[in-house]
CSV table of C-alpha atoms and ligand atoms in Angstrom, one decimal:
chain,number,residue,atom,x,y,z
A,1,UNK,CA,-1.2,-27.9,-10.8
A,2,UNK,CA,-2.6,-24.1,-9.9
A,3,UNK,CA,-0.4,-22.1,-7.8
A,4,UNK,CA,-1.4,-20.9,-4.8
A,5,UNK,CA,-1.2,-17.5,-3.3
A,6,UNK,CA,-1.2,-16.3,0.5
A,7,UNK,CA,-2.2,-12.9,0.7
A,8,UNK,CA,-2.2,-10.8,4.0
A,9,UNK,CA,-4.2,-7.6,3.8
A,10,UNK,CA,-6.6,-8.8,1.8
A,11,UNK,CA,-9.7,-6.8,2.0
A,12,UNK,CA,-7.4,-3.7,1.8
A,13,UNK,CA,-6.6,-1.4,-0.7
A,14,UNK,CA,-3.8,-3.9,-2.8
A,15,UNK,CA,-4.9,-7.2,-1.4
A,16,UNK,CA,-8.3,-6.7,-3.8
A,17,UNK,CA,-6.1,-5.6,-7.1
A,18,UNK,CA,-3.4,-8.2,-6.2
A,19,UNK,CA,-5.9,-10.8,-6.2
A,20,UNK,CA,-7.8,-10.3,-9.4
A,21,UNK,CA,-4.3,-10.2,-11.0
A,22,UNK,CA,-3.4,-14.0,-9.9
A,23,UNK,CA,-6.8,-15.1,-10.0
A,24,UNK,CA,-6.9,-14.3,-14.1
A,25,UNK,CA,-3.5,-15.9,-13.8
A,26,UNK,CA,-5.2,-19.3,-12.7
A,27,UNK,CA,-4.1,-19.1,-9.0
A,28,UNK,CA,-6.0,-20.1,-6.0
A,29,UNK,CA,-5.9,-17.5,-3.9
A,30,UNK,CA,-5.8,-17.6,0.0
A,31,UNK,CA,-6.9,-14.4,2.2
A,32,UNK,CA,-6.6,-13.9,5.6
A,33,UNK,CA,-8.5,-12.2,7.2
A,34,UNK,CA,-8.6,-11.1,11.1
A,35,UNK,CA,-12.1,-11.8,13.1
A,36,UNK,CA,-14.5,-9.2,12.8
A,37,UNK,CA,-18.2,-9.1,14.2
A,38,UNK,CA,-19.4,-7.2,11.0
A,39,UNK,CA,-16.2,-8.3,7.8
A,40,UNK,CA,-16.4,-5.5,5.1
A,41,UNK,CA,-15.5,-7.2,1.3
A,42,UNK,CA,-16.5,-3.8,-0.3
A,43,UNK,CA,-13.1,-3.7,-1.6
A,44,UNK,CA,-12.9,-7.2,-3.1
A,45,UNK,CA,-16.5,-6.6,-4.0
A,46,UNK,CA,-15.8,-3.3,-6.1
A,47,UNK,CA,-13.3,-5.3,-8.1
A,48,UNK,CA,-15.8,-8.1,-8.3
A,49,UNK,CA,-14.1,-11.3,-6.3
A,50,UNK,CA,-15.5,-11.1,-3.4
A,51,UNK,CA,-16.6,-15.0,-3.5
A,52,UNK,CA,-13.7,-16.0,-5.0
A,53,UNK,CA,-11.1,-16.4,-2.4
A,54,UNK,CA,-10.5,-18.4,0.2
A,55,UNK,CA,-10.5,-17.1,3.6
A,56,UNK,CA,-8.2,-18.2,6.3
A,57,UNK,CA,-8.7,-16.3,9.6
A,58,UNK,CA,-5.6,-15.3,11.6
A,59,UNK,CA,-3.8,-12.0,12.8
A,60,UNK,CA,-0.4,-11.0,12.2
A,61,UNK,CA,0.3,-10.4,16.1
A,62,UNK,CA,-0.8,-14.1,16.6
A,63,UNK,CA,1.9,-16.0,15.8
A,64,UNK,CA,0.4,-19.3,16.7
A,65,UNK,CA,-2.8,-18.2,13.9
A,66,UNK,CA,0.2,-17.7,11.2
A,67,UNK,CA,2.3,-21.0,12.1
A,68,UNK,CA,-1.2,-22.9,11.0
A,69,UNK,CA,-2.5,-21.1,8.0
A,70,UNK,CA,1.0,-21.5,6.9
A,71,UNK,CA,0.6,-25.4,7.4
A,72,UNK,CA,-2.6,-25.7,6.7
A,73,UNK,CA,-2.2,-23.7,3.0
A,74,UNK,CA,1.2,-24.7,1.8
A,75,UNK,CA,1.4,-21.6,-0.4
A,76,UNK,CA,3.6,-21.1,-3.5
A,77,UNK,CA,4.0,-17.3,-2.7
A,78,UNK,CA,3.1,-15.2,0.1
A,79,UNK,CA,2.4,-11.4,0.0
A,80,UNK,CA,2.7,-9.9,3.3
A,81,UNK,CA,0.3,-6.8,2.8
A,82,UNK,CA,-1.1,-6.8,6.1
A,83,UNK,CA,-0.5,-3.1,8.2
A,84,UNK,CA,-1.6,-1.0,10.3
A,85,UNK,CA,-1.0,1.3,7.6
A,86,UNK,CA,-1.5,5.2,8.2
A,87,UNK,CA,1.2,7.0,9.0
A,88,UNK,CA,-0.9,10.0,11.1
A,89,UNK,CA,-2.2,6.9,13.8
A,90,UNK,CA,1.3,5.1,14.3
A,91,UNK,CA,2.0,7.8,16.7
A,92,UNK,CA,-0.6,7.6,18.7
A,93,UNK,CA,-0.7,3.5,18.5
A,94,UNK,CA,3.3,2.9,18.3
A,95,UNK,CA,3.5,-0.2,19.8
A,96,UNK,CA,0.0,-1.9,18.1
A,97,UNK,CA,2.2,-0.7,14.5
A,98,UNK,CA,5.2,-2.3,15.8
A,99,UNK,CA,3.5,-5.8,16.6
A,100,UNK,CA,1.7,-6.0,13.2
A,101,UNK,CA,4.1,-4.2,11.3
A,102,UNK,CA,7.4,-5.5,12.5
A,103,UNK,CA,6.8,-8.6,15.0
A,104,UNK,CA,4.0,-9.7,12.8
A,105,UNK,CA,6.4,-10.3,9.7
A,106,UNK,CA,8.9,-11.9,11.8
A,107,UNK,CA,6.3,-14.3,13.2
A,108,UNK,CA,5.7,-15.3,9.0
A,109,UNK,CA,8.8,-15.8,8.1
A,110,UNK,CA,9.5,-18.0,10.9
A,111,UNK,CA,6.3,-19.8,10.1
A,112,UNK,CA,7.7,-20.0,6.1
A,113,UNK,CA,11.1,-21.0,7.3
A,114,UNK,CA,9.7,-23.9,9.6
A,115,UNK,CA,7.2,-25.1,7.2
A,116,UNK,CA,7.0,-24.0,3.8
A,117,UNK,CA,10.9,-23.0,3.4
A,118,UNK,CA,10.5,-22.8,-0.6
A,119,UNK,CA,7.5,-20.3,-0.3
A,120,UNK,CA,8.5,-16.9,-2.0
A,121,UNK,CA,8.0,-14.1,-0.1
A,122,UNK,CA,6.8,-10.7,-0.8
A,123,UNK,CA,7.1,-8.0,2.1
A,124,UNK,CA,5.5,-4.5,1.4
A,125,UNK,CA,7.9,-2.1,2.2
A,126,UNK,CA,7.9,1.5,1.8
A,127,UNK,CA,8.8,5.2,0.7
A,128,UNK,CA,8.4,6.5,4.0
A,129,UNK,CA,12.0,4.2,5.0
A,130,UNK,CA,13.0,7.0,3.4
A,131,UNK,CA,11.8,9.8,5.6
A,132,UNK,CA,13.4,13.2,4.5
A,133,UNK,CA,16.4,11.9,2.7
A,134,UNK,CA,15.0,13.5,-0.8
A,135,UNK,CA,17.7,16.3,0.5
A,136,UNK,CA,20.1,14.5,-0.8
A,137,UNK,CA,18.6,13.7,-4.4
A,138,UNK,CA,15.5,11.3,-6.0
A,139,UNK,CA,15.9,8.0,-3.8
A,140,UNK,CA,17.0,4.8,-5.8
A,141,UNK,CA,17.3,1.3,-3.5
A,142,UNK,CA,21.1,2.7,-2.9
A,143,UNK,CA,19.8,5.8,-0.4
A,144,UNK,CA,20.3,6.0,3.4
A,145,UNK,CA,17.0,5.4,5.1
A,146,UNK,CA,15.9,8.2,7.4
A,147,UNK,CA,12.0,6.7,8.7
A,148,UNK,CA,10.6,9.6,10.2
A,149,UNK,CA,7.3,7.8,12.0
A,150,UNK,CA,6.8,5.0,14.1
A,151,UNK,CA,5.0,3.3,11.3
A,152,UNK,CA,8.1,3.7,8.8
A,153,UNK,CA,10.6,2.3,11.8
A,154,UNK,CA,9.1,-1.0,11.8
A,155,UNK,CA,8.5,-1.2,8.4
A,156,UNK,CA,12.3,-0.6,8.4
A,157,UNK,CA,12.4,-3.6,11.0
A,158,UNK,CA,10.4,-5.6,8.5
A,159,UNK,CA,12.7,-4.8,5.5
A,160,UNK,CA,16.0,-5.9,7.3
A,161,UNK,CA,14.7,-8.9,8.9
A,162,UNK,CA,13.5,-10.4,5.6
A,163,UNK,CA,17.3,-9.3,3.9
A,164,UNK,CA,18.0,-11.8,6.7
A,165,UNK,CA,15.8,-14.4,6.3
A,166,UNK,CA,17.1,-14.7,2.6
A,167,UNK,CA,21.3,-14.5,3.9
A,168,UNK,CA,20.7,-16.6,6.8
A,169,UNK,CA,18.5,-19.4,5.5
A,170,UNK,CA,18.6,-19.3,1.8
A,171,UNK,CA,14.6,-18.3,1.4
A,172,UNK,CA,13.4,-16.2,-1.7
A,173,UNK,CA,12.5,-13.0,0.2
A,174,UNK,CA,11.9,-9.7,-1.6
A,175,UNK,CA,10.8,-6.3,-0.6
A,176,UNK,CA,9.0,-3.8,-2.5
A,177,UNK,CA,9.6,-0.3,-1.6
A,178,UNK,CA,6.8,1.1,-3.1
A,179,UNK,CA,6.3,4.8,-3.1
A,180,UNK,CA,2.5,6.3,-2.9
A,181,UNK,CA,0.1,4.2,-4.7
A,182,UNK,CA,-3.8,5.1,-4.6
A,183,UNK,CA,-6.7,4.0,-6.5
A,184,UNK,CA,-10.8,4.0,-5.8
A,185,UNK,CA,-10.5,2.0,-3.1
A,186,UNK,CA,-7.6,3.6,-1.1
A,187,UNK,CA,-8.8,4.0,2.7
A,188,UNK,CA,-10.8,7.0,3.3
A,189,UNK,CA,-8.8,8.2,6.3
A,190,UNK,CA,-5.5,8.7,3.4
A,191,UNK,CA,-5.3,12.4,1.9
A,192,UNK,CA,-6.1,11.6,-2.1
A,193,UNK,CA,-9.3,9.3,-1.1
A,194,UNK,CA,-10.2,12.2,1.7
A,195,UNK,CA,-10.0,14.6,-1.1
A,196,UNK,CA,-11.7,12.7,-3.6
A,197,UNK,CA,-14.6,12.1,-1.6
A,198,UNK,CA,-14.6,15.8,0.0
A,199,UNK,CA,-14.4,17.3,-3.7
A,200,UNK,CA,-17.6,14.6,-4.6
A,201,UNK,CA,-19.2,15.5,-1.7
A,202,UNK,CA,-18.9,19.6,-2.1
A,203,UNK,CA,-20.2,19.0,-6.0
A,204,UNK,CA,-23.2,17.3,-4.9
A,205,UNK,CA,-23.8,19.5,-1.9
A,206,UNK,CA,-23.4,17.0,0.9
A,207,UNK,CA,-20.8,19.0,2.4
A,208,UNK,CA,-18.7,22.6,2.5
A,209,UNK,CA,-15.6,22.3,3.4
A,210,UNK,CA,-12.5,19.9,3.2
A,211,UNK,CA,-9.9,20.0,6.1
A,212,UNK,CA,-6.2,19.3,5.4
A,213,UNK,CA,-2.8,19.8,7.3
A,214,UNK,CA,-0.3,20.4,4.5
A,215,UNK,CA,-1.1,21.4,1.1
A,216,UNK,CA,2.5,21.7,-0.5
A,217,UNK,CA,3.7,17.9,0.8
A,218,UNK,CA,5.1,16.4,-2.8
A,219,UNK,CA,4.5,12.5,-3.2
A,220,UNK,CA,5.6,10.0,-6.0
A,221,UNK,CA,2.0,9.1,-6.3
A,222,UNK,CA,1.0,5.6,-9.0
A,223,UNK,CA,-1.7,3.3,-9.8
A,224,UNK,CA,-2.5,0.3,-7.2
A,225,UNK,CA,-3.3,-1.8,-9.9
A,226,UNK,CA,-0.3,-1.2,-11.8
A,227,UNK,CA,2.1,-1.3,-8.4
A,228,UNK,CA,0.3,-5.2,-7.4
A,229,UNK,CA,2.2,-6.2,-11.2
A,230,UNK,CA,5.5,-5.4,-10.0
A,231,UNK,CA,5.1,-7.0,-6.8
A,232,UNK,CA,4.2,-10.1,-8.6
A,233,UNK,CA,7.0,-10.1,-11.1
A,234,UNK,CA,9.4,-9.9,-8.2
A,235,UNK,CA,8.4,-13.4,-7.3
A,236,UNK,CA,8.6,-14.1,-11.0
A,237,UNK,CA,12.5,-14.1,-10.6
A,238,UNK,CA,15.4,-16.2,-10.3
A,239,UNK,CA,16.8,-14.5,-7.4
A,240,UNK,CA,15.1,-12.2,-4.2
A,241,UNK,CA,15.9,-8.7,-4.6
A,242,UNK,CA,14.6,-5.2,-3.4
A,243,UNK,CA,13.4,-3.2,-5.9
A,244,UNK,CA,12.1,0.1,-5.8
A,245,UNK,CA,8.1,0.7,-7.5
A,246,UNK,CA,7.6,4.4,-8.3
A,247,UNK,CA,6.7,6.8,-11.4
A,248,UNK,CA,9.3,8.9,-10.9
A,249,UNK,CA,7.3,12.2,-11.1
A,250,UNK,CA,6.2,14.3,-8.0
A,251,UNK,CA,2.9,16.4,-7.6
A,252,UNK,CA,2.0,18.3,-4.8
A,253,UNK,CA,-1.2,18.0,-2.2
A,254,UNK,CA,-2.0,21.5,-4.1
A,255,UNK,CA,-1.8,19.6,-7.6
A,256,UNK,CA,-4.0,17.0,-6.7
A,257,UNK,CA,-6.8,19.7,-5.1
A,258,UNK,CA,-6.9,21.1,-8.5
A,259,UNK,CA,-7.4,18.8,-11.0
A,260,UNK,CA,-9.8,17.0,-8.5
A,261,UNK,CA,-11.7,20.4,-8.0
A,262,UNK,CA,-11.9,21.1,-11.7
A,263,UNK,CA,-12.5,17.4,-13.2
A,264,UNK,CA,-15.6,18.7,-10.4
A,265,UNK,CA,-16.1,21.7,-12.7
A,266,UNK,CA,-15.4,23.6,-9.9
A,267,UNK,CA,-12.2,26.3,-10.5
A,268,UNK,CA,-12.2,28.1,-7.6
A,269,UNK,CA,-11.5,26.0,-4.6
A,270,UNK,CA,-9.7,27.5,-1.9
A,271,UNK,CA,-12.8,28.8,-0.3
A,272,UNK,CA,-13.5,24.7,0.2
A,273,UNK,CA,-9.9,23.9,1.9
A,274,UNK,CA,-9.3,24.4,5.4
A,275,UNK,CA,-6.3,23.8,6.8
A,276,UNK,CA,-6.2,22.0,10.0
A,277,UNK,CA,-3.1,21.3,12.2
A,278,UNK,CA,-4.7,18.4,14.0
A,279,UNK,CA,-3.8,16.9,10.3
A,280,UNK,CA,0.0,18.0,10.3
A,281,UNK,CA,2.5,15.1,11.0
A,282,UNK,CA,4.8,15.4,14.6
A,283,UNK,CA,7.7,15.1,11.9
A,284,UNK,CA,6.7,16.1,8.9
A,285,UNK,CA,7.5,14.5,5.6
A,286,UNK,CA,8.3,16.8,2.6
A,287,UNK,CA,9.0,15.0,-0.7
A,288,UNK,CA,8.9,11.4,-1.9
A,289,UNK,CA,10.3,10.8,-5.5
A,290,UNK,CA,11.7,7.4,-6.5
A,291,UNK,CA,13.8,6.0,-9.2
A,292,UNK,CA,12.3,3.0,-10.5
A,293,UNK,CA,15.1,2.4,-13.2
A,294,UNK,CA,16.4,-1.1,-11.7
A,295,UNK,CA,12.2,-2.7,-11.5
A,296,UNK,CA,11.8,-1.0,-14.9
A,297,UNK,CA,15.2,-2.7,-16.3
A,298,UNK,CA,15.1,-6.4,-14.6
A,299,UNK,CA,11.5,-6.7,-14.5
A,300,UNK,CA,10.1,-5.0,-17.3
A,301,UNK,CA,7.9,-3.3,-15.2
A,302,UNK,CA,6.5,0.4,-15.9
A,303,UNK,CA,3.5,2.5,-14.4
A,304,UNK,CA,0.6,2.7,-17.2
A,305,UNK,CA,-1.9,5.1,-15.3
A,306,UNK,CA,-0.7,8.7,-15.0
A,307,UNK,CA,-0.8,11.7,-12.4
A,308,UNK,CA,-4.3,13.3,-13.8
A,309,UNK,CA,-5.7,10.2,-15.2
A,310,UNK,CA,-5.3,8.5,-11.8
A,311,UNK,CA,-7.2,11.8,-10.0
A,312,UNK,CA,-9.8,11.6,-12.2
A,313,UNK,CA,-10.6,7.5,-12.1
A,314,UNK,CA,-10.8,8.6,-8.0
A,315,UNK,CA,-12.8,11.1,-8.4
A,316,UNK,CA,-15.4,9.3,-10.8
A,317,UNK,CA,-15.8,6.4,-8.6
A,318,UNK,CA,-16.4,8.6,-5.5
A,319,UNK,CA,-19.3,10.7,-7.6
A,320,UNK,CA,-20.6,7.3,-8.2
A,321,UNK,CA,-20.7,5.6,-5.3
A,322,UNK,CA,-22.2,8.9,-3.2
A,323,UNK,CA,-24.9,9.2,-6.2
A,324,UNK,CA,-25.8,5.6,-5.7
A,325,UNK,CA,-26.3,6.0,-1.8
B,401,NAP,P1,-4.5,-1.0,3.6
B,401,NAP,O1,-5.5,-0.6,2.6
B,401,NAP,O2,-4.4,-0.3,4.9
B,401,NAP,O3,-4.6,-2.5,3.9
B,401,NAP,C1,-3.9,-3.1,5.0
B,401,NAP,C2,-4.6,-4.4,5.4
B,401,NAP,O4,-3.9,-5.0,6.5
B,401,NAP,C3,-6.0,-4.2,5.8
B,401,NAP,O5,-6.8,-5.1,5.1
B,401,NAP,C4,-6.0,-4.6,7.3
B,401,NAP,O6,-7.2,-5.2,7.7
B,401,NAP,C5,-4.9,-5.5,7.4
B,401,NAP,N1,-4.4,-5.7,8.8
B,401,NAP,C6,-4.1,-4.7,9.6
B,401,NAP,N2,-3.7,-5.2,10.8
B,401,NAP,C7,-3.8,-6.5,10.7
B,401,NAP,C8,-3.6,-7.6,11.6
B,401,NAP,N3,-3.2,-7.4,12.9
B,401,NAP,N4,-3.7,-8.8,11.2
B,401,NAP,C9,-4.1,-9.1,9.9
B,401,NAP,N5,-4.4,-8.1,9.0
B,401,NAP,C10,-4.2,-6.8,9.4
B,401,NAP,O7,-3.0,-0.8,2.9
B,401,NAP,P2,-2.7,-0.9,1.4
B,401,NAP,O8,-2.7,0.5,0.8
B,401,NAP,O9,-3.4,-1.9,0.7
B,401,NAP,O10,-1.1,-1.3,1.4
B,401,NAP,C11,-0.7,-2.6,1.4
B,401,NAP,C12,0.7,-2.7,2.1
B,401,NAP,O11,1.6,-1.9,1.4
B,401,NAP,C13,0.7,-2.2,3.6
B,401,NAP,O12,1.6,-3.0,4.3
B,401,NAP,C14,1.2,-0.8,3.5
B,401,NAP,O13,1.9,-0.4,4.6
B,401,NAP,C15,2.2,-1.0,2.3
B,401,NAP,N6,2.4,0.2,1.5
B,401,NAP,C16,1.4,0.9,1.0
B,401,NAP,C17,1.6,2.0,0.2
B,401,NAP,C18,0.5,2.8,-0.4
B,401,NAP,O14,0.7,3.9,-0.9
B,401,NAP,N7,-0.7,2.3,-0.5
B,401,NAP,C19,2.9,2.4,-0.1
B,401,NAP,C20,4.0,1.6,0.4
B,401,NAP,C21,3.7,0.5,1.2
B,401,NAP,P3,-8.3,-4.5,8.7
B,401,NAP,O15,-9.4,-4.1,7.8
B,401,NAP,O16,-8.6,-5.6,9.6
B,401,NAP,O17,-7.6,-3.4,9.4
């Protein structure tokens, strides 16, 4: 008999990439979606599965939604990518991140544990746990967390409740503490999709000017279709664990600007960057740089797309799509 998947966050940016992975894995896979006057697939249409999920409509601050798409789908595995998932707005909308981030994985476990206790369950955790703690070295799943936003804090909440789901009832819950992972269809409001977009945009001469906050922020910064493997393979196991998805290697906002700029064939860009402080952080969040040794080791896992070749799949799709339009 197929599988069956429950992904959360499905017409984001890993929801899409997730999906085509279990779908050419023979799954049936179940979105959920919230209600929206005007839904936008573009995502799950870029990758070209658009009409091949099925939907379920809920929200992840609705517990009662949750408790019956649980029921109703009886899922194998559940990937809990739903977010509100930019750091820069969890400031301004704290408590809205707190109910989808943190209450909103709470209300799914309890909906797993009450009615689908065998389901395994996949909770996207994060680098930014971390906060600033790079101080003290490259972070492995060993390093104090130090969450330095409202969205990071109840992603912390998330992480710790499904440890305890696991201790307290036995369940096969896992996190993923997955550092920066990008792709074409990253949002548009995220700095590498902003960039990539501004830099296609400049080339075709559609606009003049790119405004940033911090150009010297260093992120760990992978592949989304290579990150939604790993998140899979943790499932794969005997045994829940947290493990750590990362390549290891830092670039800086700066490093990114140029290769985009020049894969552009344009060399000299700082005449097109602005900076902005309306894009600096309250707390500010220098380096991210994880260890990835223990995914790498127990699930013989390993990033395939690197740092430029990443850049420059971005910064082809964005030419495309805007020369399209
Ligand atoms: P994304 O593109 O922002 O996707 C998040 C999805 O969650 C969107 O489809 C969004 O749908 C949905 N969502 C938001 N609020 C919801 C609610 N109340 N009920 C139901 N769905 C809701 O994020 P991503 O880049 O794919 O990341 C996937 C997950 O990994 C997120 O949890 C993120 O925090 C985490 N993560 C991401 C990274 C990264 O670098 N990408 C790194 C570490 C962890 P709408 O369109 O309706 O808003």
């Amino acid at each position: 008999m197929k599988k069956t998947a429950l992904i959360t966050g499905i017409i984001g940016q890993d929801g899409p990439y997730l999906a085509k992975m279990l779908l050419e894995k023979d799954y049936k896979v179940y979105g959920l979606i919230r209600r929206y006057t005007n839904p936008n697939f573009s995502n799950l249409d870029y990758l070209g599965i658009a009409d091949k999920i099925e939907y379920v409509s809920g929200d992840m601050t609705d517990e009662n939604s949750l408790t019956n798409i649980i029921k109703n789908v009886n899922p194998n595995e559940v990937y809990n990518l739903a977010a509100q998932s930019f750091v820069g707005a969890s400031w301004d909308q704290a408590k809205l991140t707190t109910e989808i981030n943190a209450l909103g994985v709470l209300y799914l476990l309890n909906a797993i544990k009450n009615f689908t206790p065998n389901a395994k369950f996949y909770q996207a955790s994060t680098s930014e746990m971390f906060g600033n703690s790079h101080k003290a070295g490259i972070q492995t799943e060993e390093t104090p967390f130090h969450p330095r936003s409202p969205y990071a804090i109840a992603k912390l909440y998330a992480y710790w409740m499904t440890i305890n789901f696991k201790e307290s009832y036995g369940m096969f819950c896992a996190n993923g503490i997955l550092f920066n992972h990008e792709s074409p269809i990253r949002g548009i409001e995220f700095v590498t999709r902003k960039i990539t977009d501004g830099v296609a945009r400049i080339k075709l001469g559609l606009a003049n000017e790119i405004r940033l906050g911090n150009l010297d922020s260093k992120r760990d910064w992978g592949f989304a279709g290579d990150y939604v493997e790993a998140m899979w393979l943790m499932l794969q196991q005997e045994k829940p664990d947290n493990y750590i998805v990362s390549t290891g290697e830092t670039h800086s906002i700066r490093d990114f600007l140029d290769i985009a700029f020049k894969h552009a064939g344009i060399n000299d860009w700082k005449k097109y960057v602005k900076l902005d402080p309306r894009f600096k952080r309250p707390a500010e969040l220098f380096t991210l740089q994880g260890k990835s040794d223990k995914a790498r080791k127990k699930l013989g896992w390993k990033p395939k797309v690197k740092f430029e070749e990443l850049v420059k799949m971005m910064m082809d799709a964005d030419m495309e799509r805007l020369i399209k339009k």
